Amino acid sequence: GAVVSQHPSRVICKSGTSVKIECRSLDFQATTMFWYRQFPKQSLMLMATSNEGSKATYEQGVEKDKFLINHASLTLSTLTVTSAHPEDSSFYICSARDIGTSTDTQYFGPGTRLTVL
Amino acid sequence: QKEVEQNSGPLSVPEGAIASLNCTYSDRGSQSFFWYRQYSGKSPELIMFIYSNGDKEDGRFTAQLNKASQYVSLLIRDSQPSDSATYLCAVNPKNTDKLIFGTGTRLQVFP
């Protein structure tokens, strides 16, 4: 149980293009999903909290117009990196909380490695 | 002061030994605590969580929480080379659904 998928697992794009990453909870419902970014040899940095049916809450320093988040259903959240630049190259990981439990446990997707040329 | 602190390591232990990983946190109102394991190039996977003071055991893993000292640890018994990874401590502060992660401790188990 508590499986989270991400698609794509790896993407290479040209500078200036937009990239959409999907995060799905496969066997549970998640009213809240989280998006993280991790640069090499660094820890996870929370980018935003995605709530089903409402606007995402972004962490300080994260541009909401550049990183568009949509959480249209209880099992799907998407992150779109708009006008990507080489400095956006990173490992993007989503996590989801199971609303069927009383814990705050977050289950992580396998991550998406983005390379912007 | 960082909200969640861990020694970056590497912590090197021989196969079969006990590995002890430590974490301190700054928000005294924090309510839940998590240990994740992250292999290189992969996303974190949950090992266990703990809410109450004391010990919680799950197989070879034991989490220990001391809220008075704002300290949480993870013991890995009978360490195996496959346990070699970065271990992330995460804390859920009061009145938020976010997790605050430490920078992780790299564990190396050598045969």
PDB file of C-alpha atoms in Angstrom:
ATOM      1  CA  GLY A   1       0.000   0.000   0.000  1.00  0.00           C
ATOM      2  CA  ALA A   2       0.819   3.742  -0.050  1.00  0.00           C
ATOM      3  CA  VAL A   3       2.316   3.795  -3.536  1.00  0.00           C
ATOM      4  CA  VAL A   4       3.047   7.091  -5.240  1.00  0.00           C
ATOM      5  CA  SER A   5       4.041   7.286  -8.882  1.00  0.00           C
ATOM      6  CA  GLN A   6       5.652  10.072 -10.875  1.00  0.00           C
ATOM      7  CA  HIS A   7       5.849  10.605 -14.585  1.00  0.00           C
ATOM      8  CA  PRO A   8       8.133  11.076 -16.349  1.00  0.00           C
ATOM      9  CA  SER A   9      11.065   9.624 -14.439  1.00  0.00           C
ATOM     10  CA  ARG A  10      13.554  11.523 -16.523  1.00  0.00           C
ATOM     11  CA  VAL A  11      13.216  14.431 -18.922  1.00  0.00           C
ATOM     12  CA  ILE A  12      15.649  16.443 -20.970  1.00  0.00           C
ATOM     13  CA  CYS A  13      14.418  19.664 -22.499  1.00  0.00           C
ATOM     14  CA  LYS A  14      15.693  22.782 -24.163  1.00  0.00           C
ATOM     15  CA  SER A  15      15.964  26.067 -22.357  1.00  0.00           C
ATOM     16  CA  GLY A  16      12.737  28.066 -22.593  1.00  0.00           C
ATOM     17  CA  THR A  17      10.383  25.123 -22.845  1.00  0.00           C
ATOM     18  CA  SER A  18       7.864  23.992 -20.235  1.00  0.00           C
ATOM     19  CA  VAL A  19       7.834  20.621 -18.568  1.00  0.00           C
ATOM     20  CA  LYS A  20       4.919  18.976 -16.766  1.00  0.00           C
ATOM     21  CA  ILE A  21       5.476  16.388 -14.046  1.00  0.00           C
ATOM     22  CA  GLU A  22       2.635  14.217 -12.753  1.00  0.00           C
ATOM     23  CA  CYS A  23       2.335  12.793  -9.269  1.00  0.00           C
ATOM     24  CA  ARG A  24      -0.272  10.128  -8.547  1.00  0.00           C
ATOM     25  CA  SER A  25      -1.272   8.287  -5.417  1.00  0.00           C
ATOM     26  CA  LEU A  26      -2.112   4.812  -6.722  1.00  0.00           C
ATOM     27  CA  ASP A  27      -3.826   3.075  -3.830  1.00  0.00           C
ATOM     28  CA  PHE A  28      -4.954   5.870  -1.545  1.00  0.00           C
ATOM     29  CA  GLN A  29      -6.468   9.312  -1.650  1.00  0.00           C
ATOM     30  CA  ALA A  30      -4.388  12.368  -0.896  1.00  0.00           C
ATOM     31  CA  THR A  31      -5.904  15.766  -0.177  1.00  0.00           C
ATOM     32  CA  THR A  32      -2.401  17.085   0.312  1.00  0.00           C
ATOM     33  CA  MET A  33       0.641  16.502  -1.838  1.00  0.00           C
ATOM     34  CA  PHE A  34       4.041  18.094  -1.536  1.00  0.00           C
ATOM     35  CA  TRP A  35       6.636  19.020  -4.130  1.00  0.00           C
ATOM     36  CA  TYR A  36      10.325  18.951  -3.294  1.00  0.00           C
ATOM     37  CA  ARG A  37      13.493  19.709  -5.172  1.00  0.00           C
ATOM     38  CA  GLN A  38      16.853  18.157  -4.435  1.00  0.00           C
ATOM     39  CA  PHE A  39      20.158  19.303  -5.861  1.00  0.00           C
ATOM     40  CA  PRO A  40      23.159  16.918  -5.859  1.00  0.00           C
ATOM     41  CA  LYS A  41      24.483  16.135  -2.390  1.00  0.00           C
ATOM     42  CA  GLN A  42      21.896  18.404  -0.763  1.00  0.00           C
ATOM     43  CA  SER A  43      18.817  17.689   1.259  1.00  0.00           C
ATOM     44  CA  LEU A  44      15.216  17.879   0.184  1.00  0.00           C
ATOM     45  CA  MET A  45      13.855  21.386  -0.137  1.00  0.00           C
ATOM     46  CA  LEU A  46      10.107  21.811   0.037  1.00  0.00           C
ATOM     47  CA  MET A  47       8.845  23.910  -2.852  1.00  0.00           C
ATOM     48  CA  ALA A  48       5.118  23.922  -2.273  1.00  0.00           C
ATOM     49  CA  THR A  49       2.174  22.227  -0.649  1.00  0.00           C
ATOM     50  CA  SER A  50      -0.556  21.189  -3.032  1.00  0.00           C
ATOM     51  CA  ASN A  51      -4.113  20.955  -1.749  1.00  0.00           C
ATOM     52  CA  GLU A  52      -6.886  19.303  -3.714  1.00  0.00           C
ATOM     53  CA  GLY A  53      -9.321  21.859  -5.039  1.00  0.00           C
ATOM     54  CA  SER A  54      -7.459  24.941  -3.853  1.00  0.00           C
ATOM     55  CA  LYS A  55      -4.393  26.976  -4.621  1.00  0.00           C
ATOM     56  CA  ALA A  56      -0.994  25.652  -3.714  1.00  0.00           C
ATOM     57  CA  THR A  57       1.005  27.173  -0.896  1.00  0.00           C
ATOM     58  CA  TYR A  58       4.520  28.047  -1.977  1.00  0.00           C
ATOM     59  CA  GLU A  59       7.602  28.236   0.203  1.00  0.00           C
ATOM     60  CA  GLN A  60       9.501  31.460   0.471  1.00  0.00           C
ATOM     61  CA  GLY A  61      11.681  32.076  -2.550  1.00  0.00           C
ATOM     62  CA  VAL A  62       9.774  29.736  -4.868  1.00  0.00           C
ATOM     63  CA  GLU A  63       8.206  31.546  -7.824  1.00  0.00           C
ATOM     64  CA  LYS A  64       4.590  30.487  -8.158  1.00  0.00           C
ATOM     65  CA  ASP A  65       4.381  31.732 -11.745  1.00  0.00           C
ATOM     66  CA  LYS A  66       7.342  29.608 -12.721  1.00  0.00           C
ATOM     67  CA  PHE A  67       6.344  26.445 -10.899  1.00  0.00           C
ATOM     68  CA  LEU A  68       2.659  25.938 -11.602  1.00  0.00           C
ATOM     69  CA  ILE A  69       0.905  23.405  -9.437  1.00  0.00           C
ATOM     70  CA  ASN A  70      -2.497  21.887 -10.050  1.00  0.00           C
ATOM     71  CA  HIS A  71      -4.170  19.386  -7.737  1.00  0.00           C
ATOM     72  CA  ALA A  72      -7.371  18.599  -9.546  1.00  0.00           C
ATOM     73  CA  SER A  73      -8.271  15.327  -7.889  1.00  0.00           C
ATOM     74  CA  LEU A  74      -7.579  13.316  -4.761  1.00  0.00           C
ATOM     75  CA  THR A  75      -5.031  11.200  -6.603  1.00  0.00           C
ATOM     76  CA  LEU A  76      -3.261  13.592  -8.967  1.00  0.00           C
ATOM     77  CA  SER A  77      -1.106  16.678  -8.643  1.00  0.00           C
ATOM     78  CA  THR A  78       0.952  18.203 -11.426  1.00  0.00           C
ATOM     79  CA  LEU A  79       3.961  20.495 -11.380  1.00  0.00           C
ATOM     80  CA  THR A  80       4.744  22.489 -14.494  1.00  0.00           C
ATOM     81  CA  VAL A  81       8.137  24.108 -14.768  1.00  0.00           C
ATOM     82  CA  THR A  82       7.564  27.005 -17.143  1.00  0.00           C
ATOM     83  CA  SER A  83      10.264  28.517 -19.319  1.00  0.00           C
ATOM     84  CA  ALA A  84      12.820  26.141 -17.886  1.00  0.00           C
ATOM     85  CA  HIS A  85      16.447  27.202 -17.635  1.00  0.00           C
ATOM     86  CA  PRO A  86      19.594  25.194 -16.895  1.00  0.00           C
ATOM     87  CA  GLU A  87      19.507  26.264 -13.240  1.00  0.00           C
ATOM     88  CA  ASP A  88      16.151  24.466 -12.931  1.00  0.00           C
ATOM     89  CA  SER A  89      17.900  21.171 -13.588  1.00  0.00           C
ATOM     90  CA  SER A  90      17.308  19.116 -10.479  1.00  0.00           C
ATOM     91  CA  PHE A  91      15.628  16.070  -8.990  1.00  0.00           C
ATOM     92  CA  TYR A  92      11.955  16.834  -8.401  1.00  0.00           C
ATOM     93  CA  ILE A  93      10.151  14.593  -5.937  1.00  0.00           C
ATOM     94  CA  CYS A  94       6.532  14.593  -4.865  1.00  0.00           C
ATOM     95  CA  SER A  95       5.019  13.104  -1.763  1.00  0.00           C
ATOM     96  CA  ALA A  96       1.467  12.449  -0.666  1.00  0.00           C
ATOM     97  CA  ARG A  97      -0.352  12.100   2.604  1.00  0.00           C
ATOM     98  CA  ASP A  98      -2.926   9.350   2.998  1.00  0.00           C
ATOM     99  CA  ILE A  99      -6.199  10.897   4.219  1.00  0.00           C
ATOM    100  CA  GLY A 100      -7.317   7.475   5.380  1.00  0.00           C
ATOM    101  CA  THR A 101      -4.855   7.488   8.246  1.00  0.00           C
ATOM    102  CA  SER A 102      -4.384   9.725  11.252  1.00  0.00           C
ATOM    103  CA  THR A 103      -0.661  10.072  10.776  1.00  0.00           C
ATOM    104  CA  ASP A 104       1.282  12.819   9.036  1.00  0.00           C
ATOM    105  CA  THR A 105       3.274  10.262   7.097  1.00  0.00           C
ATOM    106  CA  GLN A 106       4.334  11.316   3.651  1.00  0.00           C
ATOM    107  CA  TYR A 107       4.966   8.717   0.977  1.00  0.00           C
ATOM    108  CA  PHE A 108       7.342   9.716  -1.772  1.00  0.00           C
ATOM    109  CA  GLY A 109       7.185   9.168  -5.482  1.00  0.00           C
ATOM    110  CA  PRO A 110      10.272   7.882  -7.306  1.00  0.00           C
ATOM    111  CA  GLY A 111      11.248  11.362  -8.485  1.00  0.00           C
ATOM    112  CA  THR A 112      11.752  13.068 -11.824  1.00  0.00           C
ATOM    113  CA  ARG A 113      15.204  14.044 -12.955  1.00  0.00           C
ATOM    114  CA  LEU A 114      15.004  17.192 -15.058  1.00  0.00           C
ATOM    115  CA  THR A 115      17.881  18.307 -17.242  1.00  0.00           C
ATOM    116  CA  VAL A 116      17.560  21.619 -19.046  1.00  0.00           C
ATOM    117  CA  LEU A 117      20.019  22.150 -21.867  1.00  0.00           C
TER     118      LEU A 117
ATOM    119  CA  GLN B   1      20.262  27.260  14.207  1.00  0.00           C
ATOM    120  CA  LYS B   2      18.873  24.784  11.715  1.00  0.00           C
ATOM    121  CA  GLU B   3      15.437  23.414  12.453  1.00  0.00           C
ATOM    122  CA  VAL B   4      16.542  19.798  12.094  1.00  0.00           C
ATOM    123  CA  GLU B   5      20.191  18.891  12.484  1.00  0.00           C
ATOM    124  CA  GLN B   6      22.026  15.736  11.594  1.00  0.00           C
ATOM    125  CA  ASN B   7      25.681  14.882  11.350  1.00  0.00           C
ATOM    126  CA  SER B   8      26.431  14.506   7.640  1.00  0.00           C
ATOM    127  CA  GLY B   9      28.847  11.635   8.206  1.00  0.00           C
ATOM    128  CA  PRO B  10      29.874   9.379   6.707  1.00  0.00           C
ATOM    129  CA  LEU B  11      29.256   7.007   9.557  1.00  0.00           C
ATOM    130  CA  SER B  12      31.178   3.831   8.873  1.00  0.00           C
ATOM    131  CA  VAL B  13      30.289   0.612  10.680  1.00  0.00           C
ATOM    132  CA  PRO B  14      31.276  -3.004  10.054  1.00  0.00           C
ATOM    133  CA  GLU B  15      28.726  -5.522   8.893  1.00  0.00           C
ATOM    134  CA  GLY B  16      26.789  -6.940  11.826  1.00  0.00           C
ATOM    135  CA  ALA B  17      27.349  -3.945  14.078  1.00  0.00           C
ATOM    136  CA  ILE B  18      24.785  -1.496  15.420  1.00  0.00           C
ATOM    137  CA  ALA B  19      24.573   1.811  13.569  1.00  0.00           C
ATOM    138  CA  SER B  20      23.351   4.763  15.608  1.00  0.00           C
ATOM    139  CA  LEU B  21      22.008   7.801  13.783  1.00  0.00           C
ATOM    140  CA  ASN B  22      21.104  10.961  15.638  1.00  0.00           C
ATOM    141  CA  CYS B  23      18.937  13.993  15.007  1.00  0.00           C
ATOM    142  CA  THR B  24      18.056  17.108  16.994  1.00  0.00           C
ATOM    143  CA  TYR B  25      15.263  19.563  16.312  1.00  0.00           C
ATOM    144  CA  SER B  26      14.537  23.095  17.391  1.00  0.00           C
ATOM    145  CA  ASP B  27      10.723  23.320  17.523  1.00  0.00           C
ATOM    146  CA  ARG B  28       9.752  22.059  20.952  1.00  0.00           C
ATOM    147  CA  GLY B  29       6.134  21.752  19.842  1.00  0.00           C
ATOM    148  CA  SER B  30       6.935  19.222  17.131  1.00  0.00           C
ATOM    149  CA  GLN B  31       4.602  16.293  17.232  1.00  0.00           C
ATOM    150  CA  SER B  32       5.752  13.571  14.896  1.00  0.00           C
ATOM    151  CA  PHE B  33       9.109  12.334  13.758  1.00  0.00           C
ATOM    152  CA  PHE B  34      10.142  10.267  10.795  1.00  0.00           C
ATOM    153  CA  TRP B  35      13.141   8.420   9.492  1.00  0.00           C
ATOM    154  CA  TYR B  36      13.586   7.979   5.758  1.00  0.00           C
ATOM    155  CA  ARG B  37      16.282   6.129   3.848  1.00  0.00           C
ATOM    156  CA  GLN B  38      17.523   7.476   0.536  1.00  0.00           C
ATOM    157  CA  TYR B  39      19.768   5.551  -1.786  1.00  0.00           C
ATOM    158  CA  SER B  40      21.890   7.547  -4.191  1.00  0.00           C
ATOM    159  CA  GLY B  41      19.821   8.794  -7.122  1.00  0.00           C
ATOM    160  CA  LYS B  42      16.568   7.545  -5.611  1.00  0.00           C
ATOM    161  CA  SER B  43      13.751   9.149  -3.663  1.00  0.00           C
ATOM    162  CA  PRO B  44      13.324   8.718   0.101  1.00  0.00           C
ATOM    163  CA  GLU B  45      11.547   5.684   1.460  1.00  0.00           C
ATOM    164  CA  LEU B  46       9.909   5.610   4.857  1.00  0.00           C
ATOM    165  CA  ILE B  47      11.571   3.467   7.510  1.00  0.00           C
ATOM    166  CA  MET B  48       9.455   4.353  10.510  1.00  0.00           C
ATOM    167  CA  PHE B  49       7.773   7.101  12.458  1.00  0.00           C
ATOM    168  CA  ILE B  50       7.467   7.820  16.149  1.00  0.00           C
ATOM    169  CA  TYR B  51       5.181  10.105  18.162  1.00  0.00           C
ATOM    170  CA  SER B  52       5.713   9.235  21.803  1.00  0.00           C
ATOM    171  CA  ASN B  53       8.726   9.412  24.054  1.00  0.00           C
ATOM    172  CA  GLY B  54      10.615   6.177  24.316  1.00  0.00           C
ATOM    173  CA  ASP B  55      11.545   3.432  21.909  1.00  0.00           C
ATOM    174  CA  LYS B  56       9.717   1.987  18.948  1.00  0.00           C
ATOM    175  CA  GLU B  57      11.018  -1.168  17.328  1.00  0.00           C
ATOM    176  CA  ASP B  58      10.379  -2.509  13.841  1.00  0.00           C
ATOM    177  CA  GLY B  59      12.530  -5.428  12.819  1.00  0.00           C
ATOM    178  CA  ARG B  60      16.186  -4.384  12.884  1.00  0.00           C
ATOM    179  CA  PHE B  61      15.252  -0.735  13.354  1.00  0.00           C
ATOM    180  CA  THR B  62      14.579   1.068  16.617  1.00  0.00           C
ATOM    181  CA  ALA B  63      13.560   4.723  16.799  1.00  0.00           C
ATOM    182  CA  GLN B  64      14.120   6.570  20.043  1.00  0.00           C
ATOM    183  CA  LEU B  65      12.464   9.853  20.946  1.00  0.00           C
ATOM    184  CA  ASN B  66      13.254  12.204  23.812  1.00  0.00           C
ATOM    185  CA  LYS B  67      11.084  15.294  23.550  1.00  0.00           C
ATOM    186  CA  ALA B  68      12.612  16.947  26.608  1.00  0.00           C
ATOM    187  CA  SER B  69      16.023  16.864  24.948  1.00  0.00           C
ATOM    188  CA  GLN B  70      14.539  17.435  21.465  1.00  0.00           C
ATOM    189  CA  TYR B  71      16.396  14.418  20.224  1.00  0.00           C
ATOM    190  CA  VAL B  72      15.432  11.510  18.011  1.00  0.00           C
ATOM    191  CA  SER B  73      17.631   8.629  16.977  1.00  0.00           C
ATOM    192  CA  LEU B  74      17.575   5.550  14.802  1.00  0.00           C
ATOM    193  CA  LEU B  75      19.384   2.346  15.680  1.00  0.00           C
ATOM    194  CA  ILE B  76      20.030  -0.254  13.027  1.00  0.00           C
ATOM    195  CA  ARG B  77      20.950  -3.645  14.424  1.00  0.00           C
ATOM    196  CA  ASP B  78      22.930  -6.257  12.495  1.00  0.00           C
ATOM    197  CA  SER B  79      23.872  -3.669   9.883  1.00  0.00           C
ATOM    198  CA  GLN B  80      24.174  -4.953   6.334  1.00  0.00           C
ATOM    199  CA  PRO B  81      26.013  -3.485   3.336  1.00  0.00           C
ATOM    200  CA  SER B  82      22.582  -2.950   1.777  1.00  0.00           C
ATOM    201  CA  ASP B  83      21.835  -0.503   4.595  1.00  0.00           C
ATOM    202  CA  SER B  84      24.453   1.845   3.143  1.00  0.00           C
ATOM    203  CA  ALA B  85      22.472   4.951   2.241  1.00  0.00           C
ATOM    204  CA  THR B  86      21.662   8.445   3.464  1.00  0.00           C
ATOM    205  CA  TYR B  87      19.250   8.533   6.372  1.00  0.00           C
ATOM    206  CA  LEU B  88      16.980  11.542   6.613  1.00  0.00           C
ATOM    207  CA  CYS B  89      15.361  12.685   9.807  1.00  0.00           C
ATOM    208  CA  ALA B  90      12.106  14.596   9.326  1.00  0.00           C
ATOM    209  CA  VAL B  91      10.035  16.490  11.855  1.00  0.00           C
ATOM    210  CA  ASN B  92       6.453  17.686  11.683  1.00  0.00           C
ATOM    211  CA  PRO B  93       6.255  20.995  13.572  1.00  0.00           C
ATOM    212  CA  LYS B  94       3.132  21.972  15.442  1.00  0.00           C
ATOM    213  CA  ASN B  95       0.214  23.420  13.489  1.00  0.00           C
ATOM    214  CA  THR B  96       1.548  22.525  10.079  1.00  0.00           C
ATOM    215  CA  ASP B  97       1.322  19.567   7.774  1.00  0.00           C
ATOM    216  CA  LYS B  98       4.814  20.096   6.401  1.00  0.00           C
ATOM    217  CA  LEU B  99       7.841  17.986   7.164  1.00  0.00           C
ATOM    218  CA  ILE B 100      11.139  19.645   7.879  1.00  0.00           C
ATOM    219  CA  PHE B 101      14.058  17.498   6.785  1.00  0.00           C
ATOM    220  CA  GLY B 102      17.567  17.331   8.083  1.00  0.00           C
ATOM    221  CA  THR B 103      20.448  17.199   5.644  1.00  0.00           C
ATOM    222  CA  GLY B 104      20.864  13.483   6.232  1.00  0.00           C
ATOM    223  CA  THR B 105      23.578  11.194   7.565  1.00  0.00           C
ATOM    224  CA  ARG B 106      25.433   9.011   5.122  1.00  0.00           C
ATOM    225  CA  LEU B 107      25.884   5.492   6.472  1.00  0.00           C
ATOM    226  CA  GLN B 108      28.490   3.114   5.100  1.00  0.00           C
ATOM    227  CA  VAL B 109      28.398  -0.523   6.171  1.00  0.00           C
ATOM    228  CA  PHE B 110      31.537  -2.364   5.147  1.00  0.00           C
ATOM    229  CA  PRO B 111      31.858  -6.164   4.870  1.00  0.00           C
TER     230      PRO B 111
END
